Coordinates of N, CA and C in Angstrom, one line a residue:
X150 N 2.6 -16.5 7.5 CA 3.7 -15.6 7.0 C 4.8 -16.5 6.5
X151 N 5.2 -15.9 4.9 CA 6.7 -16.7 4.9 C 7.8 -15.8 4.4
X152 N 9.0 -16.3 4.4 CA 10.4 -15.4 4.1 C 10.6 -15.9 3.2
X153 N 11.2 -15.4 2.1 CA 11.9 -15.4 0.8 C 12.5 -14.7 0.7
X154 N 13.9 -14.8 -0.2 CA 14.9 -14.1 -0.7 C 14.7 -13.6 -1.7
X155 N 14.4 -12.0 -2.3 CA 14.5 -11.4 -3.4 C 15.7 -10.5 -3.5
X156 N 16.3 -10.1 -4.7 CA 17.5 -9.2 -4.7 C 18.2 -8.9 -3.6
X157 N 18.5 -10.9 -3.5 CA 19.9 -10.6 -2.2 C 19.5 -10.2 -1.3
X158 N 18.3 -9.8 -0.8 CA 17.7 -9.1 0.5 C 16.7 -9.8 1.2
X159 N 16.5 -10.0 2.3 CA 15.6 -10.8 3.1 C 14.3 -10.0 3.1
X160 N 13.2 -10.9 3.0 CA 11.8 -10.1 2.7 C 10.5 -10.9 3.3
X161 N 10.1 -10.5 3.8 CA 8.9 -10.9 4.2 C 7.9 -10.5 4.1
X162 N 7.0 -11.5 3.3 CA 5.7 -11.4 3.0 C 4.7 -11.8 3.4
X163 N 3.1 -11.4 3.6 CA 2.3 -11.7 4.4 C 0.8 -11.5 3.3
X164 N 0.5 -12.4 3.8 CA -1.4 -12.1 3.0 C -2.1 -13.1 4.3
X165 N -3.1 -12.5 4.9 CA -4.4 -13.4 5.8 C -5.9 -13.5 4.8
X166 N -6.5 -14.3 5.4 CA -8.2 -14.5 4.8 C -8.5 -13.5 5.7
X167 N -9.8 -13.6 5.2 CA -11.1 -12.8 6.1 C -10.7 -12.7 7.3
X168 N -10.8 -14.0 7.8 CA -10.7 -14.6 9.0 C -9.7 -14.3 10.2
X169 N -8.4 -14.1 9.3 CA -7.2 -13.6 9.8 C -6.1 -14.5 9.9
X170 N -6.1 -15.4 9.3 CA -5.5 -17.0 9.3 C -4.9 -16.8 8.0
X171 N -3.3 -16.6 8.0 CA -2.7 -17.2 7.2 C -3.1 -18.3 6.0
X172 N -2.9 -17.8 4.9 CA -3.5 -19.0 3.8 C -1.7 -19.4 2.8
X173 N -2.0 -19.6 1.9 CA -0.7 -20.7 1.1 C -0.6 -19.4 -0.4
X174 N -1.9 -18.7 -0.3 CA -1.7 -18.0 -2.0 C -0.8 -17.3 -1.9
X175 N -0.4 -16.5 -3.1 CA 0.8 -15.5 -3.8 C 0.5 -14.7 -3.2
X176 N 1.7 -13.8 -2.3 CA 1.5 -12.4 -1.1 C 1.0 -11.3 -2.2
X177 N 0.6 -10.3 -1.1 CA -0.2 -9.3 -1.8 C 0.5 -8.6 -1.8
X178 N 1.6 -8.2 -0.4 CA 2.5 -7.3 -0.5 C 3.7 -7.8 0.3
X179 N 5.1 -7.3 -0.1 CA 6.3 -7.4 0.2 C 7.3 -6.6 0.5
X180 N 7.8 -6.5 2.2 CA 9.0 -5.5 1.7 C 10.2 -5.9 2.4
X181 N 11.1 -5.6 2.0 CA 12.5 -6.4 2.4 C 12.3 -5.7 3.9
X182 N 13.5 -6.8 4.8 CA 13.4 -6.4 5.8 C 14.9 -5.3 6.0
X183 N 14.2 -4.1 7.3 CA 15.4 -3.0 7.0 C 15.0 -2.1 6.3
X184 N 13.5 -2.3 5.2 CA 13.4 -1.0 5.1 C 11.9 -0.1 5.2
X185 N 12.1 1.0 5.8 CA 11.3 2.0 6.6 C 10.2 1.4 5.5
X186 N 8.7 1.5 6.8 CA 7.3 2.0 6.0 C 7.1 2.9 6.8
X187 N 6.1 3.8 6.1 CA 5.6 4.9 6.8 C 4.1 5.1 7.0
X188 N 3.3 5.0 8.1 CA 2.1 5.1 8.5 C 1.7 6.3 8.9
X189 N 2.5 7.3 9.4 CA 1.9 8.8 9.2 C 2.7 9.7 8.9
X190 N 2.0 10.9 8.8 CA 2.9 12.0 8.2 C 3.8 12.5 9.6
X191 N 3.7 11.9 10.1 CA 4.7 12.2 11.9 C 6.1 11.5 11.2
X192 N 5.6 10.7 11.1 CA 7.1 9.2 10.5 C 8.0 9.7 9.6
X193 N 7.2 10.8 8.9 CA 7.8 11.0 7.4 C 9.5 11.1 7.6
X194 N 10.4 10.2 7.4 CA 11.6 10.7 7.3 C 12.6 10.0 5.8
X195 N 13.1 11.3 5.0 CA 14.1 10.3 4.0 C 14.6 9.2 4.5
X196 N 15.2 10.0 5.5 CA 16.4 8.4 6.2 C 15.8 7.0 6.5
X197 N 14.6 6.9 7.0 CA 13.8 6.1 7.0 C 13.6 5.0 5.8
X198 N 13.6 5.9 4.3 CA 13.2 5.5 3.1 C 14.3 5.4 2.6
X199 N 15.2 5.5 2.9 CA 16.7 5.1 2.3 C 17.3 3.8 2.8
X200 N 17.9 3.1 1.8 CA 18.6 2.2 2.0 C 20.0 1.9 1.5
X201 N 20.8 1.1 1.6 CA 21.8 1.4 0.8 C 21.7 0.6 -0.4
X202 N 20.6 -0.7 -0.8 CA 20.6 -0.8 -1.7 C 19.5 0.2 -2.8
X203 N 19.3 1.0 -2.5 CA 18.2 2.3 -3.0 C 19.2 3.3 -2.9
X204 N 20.5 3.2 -3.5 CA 21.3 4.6 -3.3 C 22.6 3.6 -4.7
X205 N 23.0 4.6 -5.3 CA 23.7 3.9 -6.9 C 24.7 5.7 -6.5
X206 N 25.8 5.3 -6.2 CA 26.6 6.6 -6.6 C 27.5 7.4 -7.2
X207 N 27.3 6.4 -8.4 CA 27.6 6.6 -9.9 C 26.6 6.1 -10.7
X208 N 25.7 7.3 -11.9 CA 24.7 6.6 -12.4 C 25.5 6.3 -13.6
X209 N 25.1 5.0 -14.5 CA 25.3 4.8 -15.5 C 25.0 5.5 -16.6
X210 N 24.3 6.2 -16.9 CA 23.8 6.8 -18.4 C 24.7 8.1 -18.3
X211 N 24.8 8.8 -17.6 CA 25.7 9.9 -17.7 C 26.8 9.6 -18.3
X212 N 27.6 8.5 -17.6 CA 29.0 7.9 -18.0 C 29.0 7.8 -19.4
X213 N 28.4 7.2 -19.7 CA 27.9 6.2 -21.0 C 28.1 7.4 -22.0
X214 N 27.3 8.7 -22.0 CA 27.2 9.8 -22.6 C 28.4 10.4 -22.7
X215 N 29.2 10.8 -21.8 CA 30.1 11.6 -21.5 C 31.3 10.0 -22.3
X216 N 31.3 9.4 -22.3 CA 32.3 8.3 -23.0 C 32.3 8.4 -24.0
X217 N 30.6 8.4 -24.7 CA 29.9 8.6 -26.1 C 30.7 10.1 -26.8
X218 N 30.6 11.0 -25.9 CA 31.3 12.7 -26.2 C 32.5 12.2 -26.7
X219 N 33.4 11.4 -25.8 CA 34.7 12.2 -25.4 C 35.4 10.8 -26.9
X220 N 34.5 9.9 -27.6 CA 34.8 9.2 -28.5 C 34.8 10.2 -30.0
X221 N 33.5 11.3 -29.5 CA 33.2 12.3 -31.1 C 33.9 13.3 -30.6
X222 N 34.9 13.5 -30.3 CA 35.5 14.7 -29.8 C 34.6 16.0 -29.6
X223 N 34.2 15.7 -28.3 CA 32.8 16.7 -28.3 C 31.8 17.1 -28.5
X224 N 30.9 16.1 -29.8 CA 30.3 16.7 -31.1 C 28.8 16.0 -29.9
X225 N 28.1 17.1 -29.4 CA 27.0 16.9 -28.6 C 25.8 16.0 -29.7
X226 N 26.0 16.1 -30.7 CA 24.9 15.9 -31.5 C 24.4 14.4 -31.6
X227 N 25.5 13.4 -31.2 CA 25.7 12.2 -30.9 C 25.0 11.6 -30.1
X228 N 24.9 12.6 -28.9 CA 23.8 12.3 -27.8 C 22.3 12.5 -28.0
X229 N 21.2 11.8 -27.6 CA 20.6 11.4 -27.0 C 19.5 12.7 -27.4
X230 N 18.2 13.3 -27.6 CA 17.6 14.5 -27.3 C 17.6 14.8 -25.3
X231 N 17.6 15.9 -25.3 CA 17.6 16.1 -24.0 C 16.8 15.8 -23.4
X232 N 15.5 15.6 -23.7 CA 13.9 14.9 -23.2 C 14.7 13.2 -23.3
X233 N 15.0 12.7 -24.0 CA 15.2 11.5 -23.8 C 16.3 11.0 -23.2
X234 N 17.1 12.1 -22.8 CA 18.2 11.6 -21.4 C 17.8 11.8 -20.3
X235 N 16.8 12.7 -19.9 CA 15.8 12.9 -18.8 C 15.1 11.6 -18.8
X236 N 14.6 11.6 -19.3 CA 13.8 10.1 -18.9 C 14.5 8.6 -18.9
X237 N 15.9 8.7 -19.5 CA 16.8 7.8 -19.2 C 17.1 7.5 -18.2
X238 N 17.6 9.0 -17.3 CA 17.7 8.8 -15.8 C 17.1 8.5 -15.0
X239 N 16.0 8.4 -15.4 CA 14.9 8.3 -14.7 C 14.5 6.8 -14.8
X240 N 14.8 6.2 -16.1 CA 14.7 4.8 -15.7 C 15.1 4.1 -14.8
X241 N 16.9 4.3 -15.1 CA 18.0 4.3 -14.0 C 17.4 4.8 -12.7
X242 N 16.8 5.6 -12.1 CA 16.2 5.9 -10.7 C 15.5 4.5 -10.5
X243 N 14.3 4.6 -10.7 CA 13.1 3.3 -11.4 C 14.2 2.3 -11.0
X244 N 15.1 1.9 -11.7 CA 15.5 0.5 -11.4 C 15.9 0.6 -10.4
X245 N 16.5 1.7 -9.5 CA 17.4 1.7 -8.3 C 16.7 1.6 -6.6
X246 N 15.3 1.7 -7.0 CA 14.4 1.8 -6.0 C 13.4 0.5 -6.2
X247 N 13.9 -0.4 -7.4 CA 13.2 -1.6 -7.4 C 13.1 -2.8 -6.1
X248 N 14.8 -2.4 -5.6 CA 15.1 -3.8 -4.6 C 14.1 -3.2 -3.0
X249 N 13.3 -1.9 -3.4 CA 12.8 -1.8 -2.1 C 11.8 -2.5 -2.0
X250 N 11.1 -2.9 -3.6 CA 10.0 -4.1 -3.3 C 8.6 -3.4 -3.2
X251 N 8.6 -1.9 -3.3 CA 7.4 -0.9 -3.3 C 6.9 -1.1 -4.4
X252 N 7.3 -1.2 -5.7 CA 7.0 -0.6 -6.7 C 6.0 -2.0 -7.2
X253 N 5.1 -1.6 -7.7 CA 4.2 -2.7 -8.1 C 4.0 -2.9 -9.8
X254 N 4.0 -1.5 -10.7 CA 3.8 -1.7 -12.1 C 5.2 -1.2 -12.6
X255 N 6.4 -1.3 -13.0 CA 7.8 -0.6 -13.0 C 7.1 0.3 -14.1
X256 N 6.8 0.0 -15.4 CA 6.1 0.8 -16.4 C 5.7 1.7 -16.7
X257 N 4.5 1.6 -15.8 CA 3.3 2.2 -15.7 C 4.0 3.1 -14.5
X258 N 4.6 3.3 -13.7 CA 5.5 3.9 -12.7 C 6.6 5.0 -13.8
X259 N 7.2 4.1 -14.6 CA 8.0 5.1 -15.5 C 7.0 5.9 -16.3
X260 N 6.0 5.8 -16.9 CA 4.9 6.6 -17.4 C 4.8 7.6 -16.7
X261 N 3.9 7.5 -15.4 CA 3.6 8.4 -14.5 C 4.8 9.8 -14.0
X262 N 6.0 9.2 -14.0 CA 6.9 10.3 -13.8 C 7.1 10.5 -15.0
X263 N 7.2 10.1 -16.2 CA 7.7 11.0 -17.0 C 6.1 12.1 -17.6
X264 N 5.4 11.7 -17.2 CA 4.1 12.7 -17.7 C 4.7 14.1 -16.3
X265 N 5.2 13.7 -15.5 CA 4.8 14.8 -14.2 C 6.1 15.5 -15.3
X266 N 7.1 15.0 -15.5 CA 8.6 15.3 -16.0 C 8.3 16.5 -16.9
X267 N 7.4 16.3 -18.0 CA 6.7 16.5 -18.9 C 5.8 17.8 -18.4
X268 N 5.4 18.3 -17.5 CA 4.7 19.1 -17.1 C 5.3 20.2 -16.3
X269 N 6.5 19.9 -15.8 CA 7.6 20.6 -15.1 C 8.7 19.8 -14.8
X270 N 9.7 20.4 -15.3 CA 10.9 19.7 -14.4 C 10.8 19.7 -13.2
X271 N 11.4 18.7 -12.3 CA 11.8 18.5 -11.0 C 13.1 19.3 -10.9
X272 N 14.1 20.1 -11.3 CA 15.0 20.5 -10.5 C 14.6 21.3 -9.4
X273 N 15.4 21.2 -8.4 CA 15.1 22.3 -7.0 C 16.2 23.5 -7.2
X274 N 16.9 23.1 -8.5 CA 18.3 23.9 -8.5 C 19.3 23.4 -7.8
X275 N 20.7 24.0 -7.5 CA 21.5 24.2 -7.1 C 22.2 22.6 -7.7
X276 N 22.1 22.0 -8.8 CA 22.6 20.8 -9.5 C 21.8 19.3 -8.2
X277 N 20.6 20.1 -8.1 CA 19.7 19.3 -7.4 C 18.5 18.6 -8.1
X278 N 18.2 17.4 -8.3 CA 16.7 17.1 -8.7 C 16.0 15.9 -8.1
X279 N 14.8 16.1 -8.1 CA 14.1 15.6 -7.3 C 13.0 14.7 -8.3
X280 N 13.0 13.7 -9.1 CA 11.7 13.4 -10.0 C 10.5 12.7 -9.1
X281 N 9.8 13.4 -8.9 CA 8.8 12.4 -8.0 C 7.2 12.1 -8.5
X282 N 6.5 11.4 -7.8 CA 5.1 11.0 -8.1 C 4.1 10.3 -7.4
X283 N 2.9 10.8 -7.2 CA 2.2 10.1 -6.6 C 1.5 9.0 -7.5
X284 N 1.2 8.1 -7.8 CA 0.6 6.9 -8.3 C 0.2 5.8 -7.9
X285 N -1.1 5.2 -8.5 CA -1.5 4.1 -7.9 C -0.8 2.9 -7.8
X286 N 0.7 3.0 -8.7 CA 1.2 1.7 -8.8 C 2.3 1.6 -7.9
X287 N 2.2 2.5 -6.9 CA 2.9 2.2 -6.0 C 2.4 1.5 -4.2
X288 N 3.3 0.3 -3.9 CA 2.6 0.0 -2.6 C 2.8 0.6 -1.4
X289 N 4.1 1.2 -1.6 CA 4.1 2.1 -0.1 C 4.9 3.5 -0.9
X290 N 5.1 4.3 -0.1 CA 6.5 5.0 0.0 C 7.4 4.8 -0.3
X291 N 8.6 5.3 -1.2 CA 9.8 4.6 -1.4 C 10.6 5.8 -1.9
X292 N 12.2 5.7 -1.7 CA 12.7 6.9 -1.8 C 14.5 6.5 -2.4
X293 N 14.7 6.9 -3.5 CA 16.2 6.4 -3.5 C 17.0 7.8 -4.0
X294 N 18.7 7.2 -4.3 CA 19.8 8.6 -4.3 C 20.2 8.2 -5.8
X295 N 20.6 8.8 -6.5 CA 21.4 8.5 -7.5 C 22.5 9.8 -7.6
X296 N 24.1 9.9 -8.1 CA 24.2 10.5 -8.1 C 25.4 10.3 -9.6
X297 N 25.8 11.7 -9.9 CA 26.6 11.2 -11.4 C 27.9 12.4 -11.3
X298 N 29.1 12.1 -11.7 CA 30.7 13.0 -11.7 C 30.5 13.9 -13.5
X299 N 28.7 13.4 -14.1 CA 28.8 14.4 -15.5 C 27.8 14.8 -15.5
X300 N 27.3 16.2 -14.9 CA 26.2 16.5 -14.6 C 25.2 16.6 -15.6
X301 N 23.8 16.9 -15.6 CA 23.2 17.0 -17.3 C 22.0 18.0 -17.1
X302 N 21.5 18.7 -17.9 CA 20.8 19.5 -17.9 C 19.4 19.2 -18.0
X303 N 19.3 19.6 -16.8 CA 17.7 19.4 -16.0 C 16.6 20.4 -16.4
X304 N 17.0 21.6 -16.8 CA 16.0 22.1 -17.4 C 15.9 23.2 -16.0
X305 N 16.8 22.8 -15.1 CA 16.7 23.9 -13.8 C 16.6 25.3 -13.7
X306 N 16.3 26.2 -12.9 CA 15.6 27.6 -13.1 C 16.7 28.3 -12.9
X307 N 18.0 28.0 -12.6 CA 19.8 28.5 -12.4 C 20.4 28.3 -13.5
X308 N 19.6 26.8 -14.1 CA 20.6 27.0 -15.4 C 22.1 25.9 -15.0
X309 N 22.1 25.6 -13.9 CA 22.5 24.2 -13.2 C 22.5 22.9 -13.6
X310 N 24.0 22.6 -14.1 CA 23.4 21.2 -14.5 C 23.4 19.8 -13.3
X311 N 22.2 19.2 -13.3 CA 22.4 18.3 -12.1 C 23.1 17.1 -12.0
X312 N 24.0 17.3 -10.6 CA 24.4 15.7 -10.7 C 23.8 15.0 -9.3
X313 N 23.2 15.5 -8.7 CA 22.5 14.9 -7.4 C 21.4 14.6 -7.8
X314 N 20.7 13.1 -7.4 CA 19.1 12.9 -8.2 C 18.4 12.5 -6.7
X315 N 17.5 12.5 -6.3 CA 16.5 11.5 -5.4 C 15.4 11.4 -6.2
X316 N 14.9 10.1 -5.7 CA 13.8 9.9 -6.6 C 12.9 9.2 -5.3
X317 N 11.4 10.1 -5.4 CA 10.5 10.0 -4.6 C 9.0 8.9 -5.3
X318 N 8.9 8.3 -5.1 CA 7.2 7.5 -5.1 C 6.3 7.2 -4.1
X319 N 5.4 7.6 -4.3 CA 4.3 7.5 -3.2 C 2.8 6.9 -3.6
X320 N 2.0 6.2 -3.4 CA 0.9 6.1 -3.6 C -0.3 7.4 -3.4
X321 N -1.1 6.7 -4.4 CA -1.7 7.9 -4.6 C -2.4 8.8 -3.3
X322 N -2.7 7.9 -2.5 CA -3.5 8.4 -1.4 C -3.0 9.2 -0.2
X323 N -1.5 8.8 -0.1 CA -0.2 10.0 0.9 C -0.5 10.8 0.5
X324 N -1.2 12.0 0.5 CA -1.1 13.4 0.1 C -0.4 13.9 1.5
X325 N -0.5 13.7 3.1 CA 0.2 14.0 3.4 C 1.9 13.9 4.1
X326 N 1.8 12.5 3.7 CA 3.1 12.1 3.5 C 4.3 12.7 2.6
X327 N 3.7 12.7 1.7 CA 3.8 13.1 0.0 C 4.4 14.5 0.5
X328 N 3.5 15.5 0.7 CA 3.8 17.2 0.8 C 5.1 17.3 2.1
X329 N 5.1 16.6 2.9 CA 6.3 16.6 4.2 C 7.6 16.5 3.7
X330 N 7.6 15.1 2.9 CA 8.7 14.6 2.8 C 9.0 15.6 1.4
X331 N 8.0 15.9 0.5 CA 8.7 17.3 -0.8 C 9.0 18.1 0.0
X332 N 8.7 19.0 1.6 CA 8.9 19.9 1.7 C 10.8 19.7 2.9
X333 N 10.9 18.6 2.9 CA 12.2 18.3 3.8 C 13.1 18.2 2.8
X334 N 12.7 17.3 1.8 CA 14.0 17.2 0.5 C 13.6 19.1 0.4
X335 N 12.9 19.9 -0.2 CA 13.4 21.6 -0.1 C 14.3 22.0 0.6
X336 N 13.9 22.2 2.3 CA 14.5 22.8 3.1 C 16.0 22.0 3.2
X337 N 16.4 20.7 3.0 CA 17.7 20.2 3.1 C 18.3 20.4 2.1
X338 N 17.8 20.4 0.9 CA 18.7 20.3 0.1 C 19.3 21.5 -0.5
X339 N 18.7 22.8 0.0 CA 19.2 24.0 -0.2 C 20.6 24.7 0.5
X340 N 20.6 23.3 1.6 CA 22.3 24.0 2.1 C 22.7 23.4 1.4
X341 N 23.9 24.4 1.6 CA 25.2 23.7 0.5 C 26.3 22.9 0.8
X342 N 25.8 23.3 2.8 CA 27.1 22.2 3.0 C 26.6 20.3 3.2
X343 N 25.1 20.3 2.8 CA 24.6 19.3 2.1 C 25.1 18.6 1.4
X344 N 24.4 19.7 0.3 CA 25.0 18.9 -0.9 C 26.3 18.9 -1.0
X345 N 27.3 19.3 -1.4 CA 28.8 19.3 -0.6 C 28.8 17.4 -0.2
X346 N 28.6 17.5 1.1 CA 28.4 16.1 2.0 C 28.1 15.0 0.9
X347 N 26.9 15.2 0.4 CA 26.5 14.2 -0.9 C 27.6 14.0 -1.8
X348 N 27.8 15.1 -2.4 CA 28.7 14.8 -3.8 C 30.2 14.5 -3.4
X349 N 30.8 14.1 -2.1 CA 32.2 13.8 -1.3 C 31.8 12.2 -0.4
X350 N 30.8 11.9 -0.5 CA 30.2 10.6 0.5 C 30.8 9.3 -1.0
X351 N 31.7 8.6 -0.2 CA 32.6 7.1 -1.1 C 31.5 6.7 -0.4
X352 N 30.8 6.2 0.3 CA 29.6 5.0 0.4 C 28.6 5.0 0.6
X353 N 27.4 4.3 -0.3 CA 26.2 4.2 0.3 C 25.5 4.6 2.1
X354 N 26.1 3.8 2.7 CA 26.4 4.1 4.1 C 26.4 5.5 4.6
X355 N 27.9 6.4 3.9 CA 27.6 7.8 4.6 C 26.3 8.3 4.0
X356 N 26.1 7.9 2.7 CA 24.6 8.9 2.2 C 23.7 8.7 3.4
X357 N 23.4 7.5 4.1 CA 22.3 7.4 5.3 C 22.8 8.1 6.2
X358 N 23.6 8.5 6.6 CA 24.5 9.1 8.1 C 24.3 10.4 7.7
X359 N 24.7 10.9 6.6 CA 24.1 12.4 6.3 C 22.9 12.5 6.4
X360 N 21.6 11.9 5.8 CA 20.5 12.6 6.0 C 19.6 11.9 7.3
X361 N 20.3 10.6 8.0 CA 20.1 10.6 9.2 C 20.2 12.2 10.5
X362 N 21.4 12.6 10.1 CA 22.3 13.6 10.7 C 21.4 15.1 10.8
X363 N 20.8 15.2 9.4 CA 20.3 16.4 9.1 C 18.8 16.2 9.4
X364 N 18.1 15.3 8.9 CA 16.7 15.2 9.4 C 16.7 15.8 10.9

């Protein structure tokens, strides 16, 4: 076994032979230490999968847009098509769940959600969204927060624009990992004094205390 430092975070990696004996090659897999893996659907918990470097509580592209507006005095047309700000954010997610060390193809990861994107939005409503995916190019579970003060239109079934994001990945073979943890982000995220909590939380930190709290 050895330690290495990636993105400022302590990580430990491990690969054995056959044998079980430590060897010298490139690890197979890595994950910082501090953050949750999940081995069954009993374990399943967000808080677990949260970290505070997997939580951003201002996203960048919203800003960017809403700067972009407030330069053309309003003139929407400036921006972006609305499919291609969806999938913007979504990069932005993608990079924010990178330092968990899960993600194995970033690309081929953004592909995969934007085909699910593409098939149905993720809003849950209530200026809620959820972009998730099961795919092979993921090594474990991983789960991050994004949130933005200029909400954007999700395509939600209220007509809500969202400024709360989680973004879920899973490997392909969690199916029941996968279905728990979609069905806890439902049932939590439908209170309001939730979300409330979320959109009022100054640090990374409370975001874990809240859905420590509510799990």
């Amino acid at each position: 076994m050895h330690v290495r430092t990636r993105l400022s975070r302590l990580t430990v990696c491990s690969r054995r032979s056959k044998n079980g004996v430590s060897n010298s090659s490139p690890p197979a897999r890595c994950w910082p230490i501090g953050t949750g893996r999940i081995n069954t659907a009993k374990e399943a918990k967000i808080s677990r999968l949260l970290s505070e470097e997997t939580i951003r509580l201002e996203l960048n592209k919203p800003r960017e847009w809403a700067e972009l507006l407030d330069e053309n005095n309003g003139d929407d047309s400036v921006l972006p098509p609305i499919q291609q700000r969806r999938e913007e954010i979504i990069e932005e997610l993608v990079e924010v769940i990178v330092p968990s060390g899960k993600i194995q193809h970033t690309t081929k990861i953004l592909g995969d959600l934007f085909f699910r994107e593409r098939q149905e939005p993720t809003a849950l409503g209530h200026g809620v969204a959820v972009p998730h995916v099961r795919t092979i190019h993921a090594r474990d579970v991983t789960i991050g927060f994004g949130r933005t003060s200029h909400p954007v239109d999700w395509g939600a079934h209220d007509g809500i624009p969202i400024d709360l994001f989680f973004i879920m990945v899973t490997p392909k073979y969690d199916d029941k990992v996968y279905n728990k943890l979609w069905r806890k982000f439902a049932s939590i995220l439908i209170l309001e004094t939730t979300r409330e909590r979320l959109r009022q939380a100054e640090e990374p930190g409370e975001i874990l205390r809240i859905m420590r709290e509510i799990e």
